[in-house]
């Protein structure tokens, strides 16, 4: 049984079975069954493409509501750096941090601060002997899950440093426990303000058995309006940002890689582009000097997440303005620091899930492959989606796997009818 808990779900009442989403899903995880979109949870990577594309708003990301968590006595907000790109005319990050305090948080711990730490540790890690290169960033959970499903040979290329969100959550919790001994640990709630659905799934599942330090995930789009009215009050900031240009730069594609001050990097965004890059690495066709690869499933990076408000390119431009007033970084390592702290290193890499394997037996797989090929040749090859599968090839595979009946292709049915009619005409 699949135990992966996804955050992308279907609102059945709104789904018309229009098939728009099945063609956009990069892992072919959606089928139309009984007139509704059905997500194969083994294949879904929570990229959010189906949420973006659905014309009926039938797909959504599950998140928590801030106001439902009144039982925490100390609430810490973890804003993702993309949050600072959502506000028109923002000049000072501190205004957003103060807004978070004004809507009811007791403390703010910026994910951008942890991002600056990850940058510094990644520079150290890249100098380590005998590591697999290019090192692939671990920050985008969609990419990590995609590697576990489709590119298992690249698993050891993933940067074994926890993503900034997780380091921020761990540090924020430790800080609150240290500074508030009067509270029990379970009375402290760490709230991540997320730009995307995949981070919600990461927090709900972790990697193989690892439990996240984030207690609650709130959608950036939900908190935006609360924040906007709080910020309009114009309370002078009582909290100061602890991040610089580097930390804020992580919100946009290329920000993580350029911060490494190493020219041998590649950065790509958009899920299809990321898949192409991973295929190229897997095939060994990348320049040998490439050291680091930053991949963001969303166009523009985290500013393009489905739970943001603003157009990613506008958000990116705004962040450039905000960054202009910041120091390069506020989180440099001390010169004597020459290793990555063990608590920030993770061994819990995504487990390989062979979603494309037809059968555990090689002989049976080959038999099924040949059947799929035969069936595919009999199909029209127009990938219309009317059968409920994204392509004719996928329909042939679904049929051979026994998931659907092979008589669902309306083109084949029409052709068969025409032939029968023609024969009947000939007979008359
Ligand atoms: S795009 Fe997918 S989820 Fe949206 S209405 Fe069409 S079939 Fe349903
Ligand atoms: S979230 Fe992405 S992978 Fe999952 S069903 Fe939607 S489009 Fe497919």
XYZ file of C-alpha atoms in Angstrom, residues 12 28 41 108-109 159 163 230 244 258 270 409 413:
13
model
C -14.367 16.033 -7.243
C 1.831 10.747 -16.292
C -0.090 8.511 -5.671
C 10.272 34.947 13.320
C 13.134 32.786 12.061
C 23.641 17.330 -1.783
C 17.345 22.009 2.889
C -1.157 44.138 9.366
C 21.649 39.265 3.317
C 25.447 31.840 -8.055
C 10.466 24.470 -14.954
C -10.347 4.206 -27.604
C -14.239 2.049 -32.066
